[in-house]
Amino acid sequence: ASLRERIVGELMAQPLARGNAVLDIASAHMYEQSRRNAFTRLAARDAGVEALGYVVENRVLGAALTGMMSTAENTTLHCPAEMQGVEFTAGTARVTLAQAGRSRTLAARLLVAADGGRSTLRALLGIATRRVDYDQVALVTNISTTQAHNGTAYERFTTSGPLALLPMSDNRCSVVWSLPPAQAERMLAVSDGEFLRHLQAGFGDRLGEFVKVGARQS
């Protein structure tokens, strides 16, 4: 089986994935707020593909990938654990971990730094970085709408930044709203009702009325 087939199979086996574990993006609609006739529509059927992409809830994807790792050959998981230090000798990397209140050392010929943007390993190795501030914060949440999204993903380019809505199960949409930091902070602090009004004004009425919002994060 291909990697995609394995992942989808594992996703469908998750108890969290009732209903639609993997939601197909059937079409995409991109448009600009300041120009009435500036828009692009894409459809999977026009491109001759199954879908333009897929939307999977993070907790379902995490459970599926954890399940795959736990049964993978030649793989040992050390989790939860915290990396405390790393040193190199001839042809070997030695990593010190804190796990279950004890310290242990692992040795390997290859060490991969894949621990995120604020990488502890990168800092321990003294690898320098250059940071560029785009003066944008991504506000993320889920909303419910009065009209069906029919598997369509939307992106609207507004004066404050792009606003994307991705289709989810139960006629919900995942929202990624890019805003200047001060505006994002205000949108995190206002009531649910006021937030939905601002979001509706930024997006428009293509999905009817926004009626419910989940927890907001940035």
CSV table of C-alpha atoms in Angstrom, one decimal:
chain,number,residue,atom,x,y,z
A,1,ALA,CA,0.0,0.0,0.0
A,2,SER,CA,1.1,3.5,-0.7
A,3,LEU,CA,2.0,5.9,2.2
A,4,ARG,CA,-1.2,7.9,1.5
A,5,GLU,CA,-3.3,4.7,1.6
A,6,ARG,CA,-1.7,3.6,4.9
A,7,ILE,CA,-2.3,7.0,6.5
A,8,VAL,CA,-5.9,7.2,5.3
A,9,GLY,CA,-6.5,3.6,6.5
A,10,GLU,CA,-5.0,4.5,9.9
A,11,LEU,CA,-7.1,7.6,10.1
A,12,MET,CA,-10.3,5.8,9.4
A,13,ALA,CA,-9.5,3.3,12.2
A,14,GLN,CA,-9.3,6.1,14.8
A,15,PRO,CA,-12.2,6.3,17.2
A,16,LEU,CA,-12.0,10.1,17.1
A,17,ALA,CA,-12.6,10.0,13.3
A,18,ARG,CA,-16.4,9.3,13.4
A,19,GLY,CA,-18.0,10.4,10.1
A,20,ASN,CA,-15.5,12.2,7.9
A,21,ALA,CA,-12.0,11.6,9.0
A,22,VAL,CA,-10.6,12.8,5.7
A,23,LEU,CA,-12.7,15.6,4.1
A,24,ASP,CA,-12.0,16.2,0.4
A,25,ILE,CA,-11.6,19.7,-1.0
A,26,ALA,CA,-13.7,19.5,-4.1
A,27,SER,CA,-13.2,23.2,-5.1
A,28,ALA,CA,-11.5,26.4,-4.2
A,29,HIS,CA,-12.7,30.0,-4.5
A,30,MET,CA,-10.1,32.8,-4.1
A,31,TYR,CA,-11.2,36.5,-4.3
A,32,GLU,CA,-10.1,40.0,-3.5
A,33,GLN,CA,-12.1,42.2,-1.2
A,34,SER,CA,-11.2,45.5,-2.8
A,35,ARG,CA,-11.9,44.4,-6.4
A,36,ARG,CA,-15.4,43.1,-7.2
A,37,ASN,CA,-14.4,41.1,-10.3
A,38,ALA,CA,-11.0,39.7,-9.1
A,39,PHE,CA,-11.6,36.0,-8.4
A,40,THR,CA,-10.4,32.5,-9.3
A,41,ARG,CA,-12.3,29.3,-9.1
A,42,LEU,CA,-10.7,25.8,-9.2
A,43,ALA,CA,-12.4,22.5,-9.2
A,44,ALA,CA,-11.0,19.0,-8.8
A,45,ARG,CA,-13.2,17.6,-11.6
A,46,ASP,CA,-11.8,20.2,-14.0
A,47,ALA,CA,-8.2,19.1,-13.1
A,48,GLY,CA,-9.2,15.4,-13.4
A,49,VAL,CA,-8.1,14.6,-9.8
A,50,GLU,CA,-9.9,13.1,-6.8
A,51,ALA,CA,-9.5,16.3,-4.7
A,52,LEU,CA,-7.6,19.5,-4.6
A,53,GLY,CA,-6.5,18.6,-1.1
A,54,TYR,CA,-7.7,17.1,2.2
A,55,VAL,CA,-8.7,18.5,5.6
A,56,VAL,CA,-7.9,16.4,8.6
A,57,GLU,CA,-8.4,17.5,12.2
A,58,ASN,CA,-5.1,17.7,14.0
A,59,ARG,CA,-6.0,15.4,16.9
A,60,VAL,CA,-7.1,12.7,14.5
A,61,LEU,CA,-4.0,13.0,12.4
A,62,GLY,CA,-1.8,12.9,15.5
A,63,ALA,CA,-3.5,9.8,16.7
A,64,ALA,CA,-3.1,8.1,13.3
A,65,LEU,CA,0.6,9.0,13.0
A,66,THR,CA,1.3,7.9,16.6
A,67,GLY,CA,-0.3,4.6,15.8
A,68,MET,CA,1.8,4.1,12.7
A,69,MET,CA,5.0,4.9,14.5
A,70,SER,CA,4.3,2.5,17.4
A,71,THR,CA,4.0,-0.4,15.0
A,72,ALA,CA,6.8,0.6,12.5
A,73,GLU,CA,9.7,-1.7,12.1
A,74,ASN,CA,13.1,-0.7,13.3
A,75,THR,CA,11.6,2.2,15.3
A,76,THR,CA,11.7,2.9,19.0
A,77,LEU,CA,9.7,5.7,20.6
A,78,HIS,CA,11.0,7.6,23.6
A,79,CYS,CA,8.0,9.6,24.5
A,80,PRO,CA,7.4,11.7,26.5
A,81,ALA,CA,11.0,12.8,26.9
A,82,GLU,CA,13.0,16.0,27.0
A,83,MET,CA,16.3,16.6,25.4
A,84,GLN,CA,18.9,17.9,27.8
A,85,GLY,CA,22.1,18.0,25.8
A,86,VAL,CA,24.0,16.8,22.7
A,87,GLU,CA,27.7,16.1,21.9
A,88,PHE,CA,29.6,14.8,19.0
A,89,THR,CA,32.5,12.4,18.8
A,90,ALA,CA,34.1,10.8,15.8
A,91,GLY,CA,31.2,9.7,13.7
A,92,THR,CA,28.7,9.6,16.5
A,93,ALA,CA,26.1,12.0,18.0
A,94,ARG,CA,25.2,11.4,21.7
A,95,VAL,CA,21.9,12.8,22.9
A,96,THR,CA,21.0,13.0,26.6
A,97,LEU,CA,17.3,12.7,27.4
A,98,ALA,CA,15.3,13.2,30.6
A,99,GLN,CA,12.6,10.5,30.7
A,100,ALA,CA,10.4,9.4,33.6
A,101,GLY,CA,12.6,11.3,36.1
A,102,ARG,CA,15.7,9.5,34.8
A,103,SER,CA,18.5,10.6,32.5
A,104,ARG,CA,19.6,8.4,29.5
A,105,THR,CA,21.9,8.7,26.6
A,106,LEU,CA,21.3,7.6,23.0
A,107,ALA,CA,24.0,7.4,20.4
A,108,ALA,CA,23.6,7.4,16.6
A,109,ARG,CA,25.5,8.2,13.4
A,110,LEU,CA,22.7,10.6,12.2
A,111,LEU,CA,20.9,13.2,14.3
A,112,VAL,CA,18.0,15.1,12.7
A,113,ALA,CA,16.8,18.4,14.1
A,114,ALA,CA,13.1,18.4,13.5
A,115,ASP,CA,11.8,19.9,16.7
A,116,GLY,CA,10.0,23.0,15.4
A,117,GLY,CA,10.7,26.6,14.7
A,118,ARG,CA,12.0,27.2,18.2
A,119,SER,CA,14.3,24.2,18.0
A,120,THR,CA,16.0,23.2,21.3
A,121,LEU,CA,18.5,21.1,19.3
A,122,ARG,CA,19.4,24.0,17.0
A,123,ALA,CA,20.0,26.2,20.0
A,124,LEU,CA,22.2,23.6,21.7
A,125,LEU,CA,24.3,23.3,18.5
A,126,GLY,CA,24.6,27.0,18.2
A,127,ILE,CA,23.1,27.2,14.7
A,128,ALA,CA,22.3,30.8,14.0
A,129,THR,CA,19.0,32.0,12.4
A,130,ARG,CA,17.7,35.1,10.9
A,131,ARG,CA,14.1,36.1,11.7
A,132,VAL,CA,11.9,38.3,9.5
A,133,ASP,CA,8.8,39.8,11.1
A,134,TYR,CA,5.9,40.1,8.6
A,135,ASP,CA,3.8,42.0,11.1
A,136,GLN,CA,1.1,39.3,10.7
A,137,VAL,CA,-0.5,36.9,13.3
A,138,ALA,CA,-2.5,33.9,12.2
A,139,LEU,CA,-5.8,33.7,14.2
A,140,VAL,CA,-7.3,30.2,14.0
A,141,THR,CA,-10.6,28.8,15.0
A,142,ASN,CA,-13.6,26.7,13.8
A,143,ILE,CA,-17.0,28.1,12.9
A,144,SER,CA,-20.4,26.8,11.9
A,145,THR,CA,-22.4,28.4,9.0
A,146,THR,CA,-26.0,28.4,7.9
A,147,GLN,CA,-25.2,27.3,4.3
A,148,ALA,CA,-23.4,24.1,3.3
A,149,HIS,CA,-19.8,24.5,2.2
A,150,ASN,CA,-20.1,21.6,-0.2
A,151,GLY,CA,-16.4,20.8,0.1
A,152,THR,CA,-15.3,24.3,-1.1
A,153,ALA,CA,-12.2,26.1,0.4
A,154,TYR,CA,-12.3,29.9,0.4
A,155,GLU,CA,-9.6,32.5,0.6
A,156,ARG,CA,-10.3,36.2,0.6
A,157,PHE,CA,-7.6,38.8,0.3
A,158,THR,CA,-8.5,41.7,2.6
A,159,THR,CA,-6.8,44.9,3.4
A,160,SER,CA,-5.6,43.5,6.8
A,161,GLY,CA,-4.4,40.1,5.3
A,162,PRO,CA,-5.7,36.9,3.8
A,163,LEU,CA,-8.7,35.1,5.3
A,164,ALA,CA,-9.0,31.4,4.6
A,165,LEU,CA,-11.9,29.0,5.4
A,166,LEU,CA,-11.4,25.3,4.9
A,167,PRO,CA,-14.3,22.8,4.8
A,168,MET,CA,-14.7,20.4,7.8
A,169,SER,CA,-17.2,17.8,8.8
A,170,ASP,CA,-20.6,18.6,10.2
A,171,ASN,CA,-20.8,21.7,8.0
A,172,ARG,CA,-18.0,23.5,10.0
A,173,CYS,CA,-15.1,25.5,8.6
A,174,SER,CA,-11.6,25.9,9.9
A,175,VAL,CA,-10.6,29.6,9.9
A,176,VAL,CA,-7.1,31.0,9.4
A,177,TRP,CA,-7.2,34.8,9.6
A,178,SER,CA,-4.0,36.7,9.1
A,179,LEU,CA,-4.1,40.0,10.9
A,180,PRO,CA,-1.7,42.7,12.2
A,181,PRO,CA,-0.7,41.8,15.8
A,182,ALA,CA,-2.8,44.5,17.5
A,183,GLN,CA,-5.9,43.6,15.6
A,184,ALA,CA,-5.4,39.9,16.2
A,185,GLU,CA,-5.1,40.6,20.0
A,186,ARG,CA,-8.4,42.5,19.9
A,187,MET,CA,-10.1,39.7,18.0
A,188,LEU,CA,-8.9,37.2,20.6
A,189,ALA,CA,-10.4,39.3,23.4
A,190,VAL,CA,-13.8,40.2,22.1
A,191,SER,CA,-17.0,38.2,22.7
A,192,ASP,CA,-18.0,35.3,20.4
A,193,GLY,CA,-20.8,37.4,19.0
A,194,GLU,CA,-18.6,40.4,18.2
A,195,PHE,CA,-15.9,38.2,16.7
A,196,LEU,CA,-18.4,36.5,14.4
A,197,ARG,CA,-19.6,40.0,13.2
A,198,HIS,CA,-16.1,41.1,12.4
A,199,LEU,CA,-15.3,37.8,10.7
A,200,GLN,CA,-18.6,38.0,8.7
A,201,ALA,CA,-17.7,41.5,7.6
A,202,GLY,CA,-14.3,40.4,6.4
A,203,PHE,CA,-15.5,37.3,4.6
A,204,GLY,CA,-18.9,38.2,3.2
A,205,ASP,CA,-22.1,36.1,2.8
A,206,ARG,CA,-21.0,33.2,0.5
A,207,LEU,CA,-21.7,30.7,3.3
A,208,GLY,CA,-24.7,32.5,4.8
A,209,GLU,CA,-24.5,33.5,8.4
A,210,PHE,CA,-21.8,32.5,10.8
A,211,VAL,CA,-23.6,31.1,13.8
A,212,LYS,CA,-21.1,29.5,16.2
A,213,VAL,CA,-17.4,29.8,16.9
A,214,GLY,CA,-15.0,27.5,18.7
A,215,ALA,CA,-12.0,28.4,20.8
A,216,ARG,CA,-9.8,31.0,19.3
A,217,GLN,CA,-6.0,30.7,19.2
A,218,SER,CA,-3.1,32.5,17.5
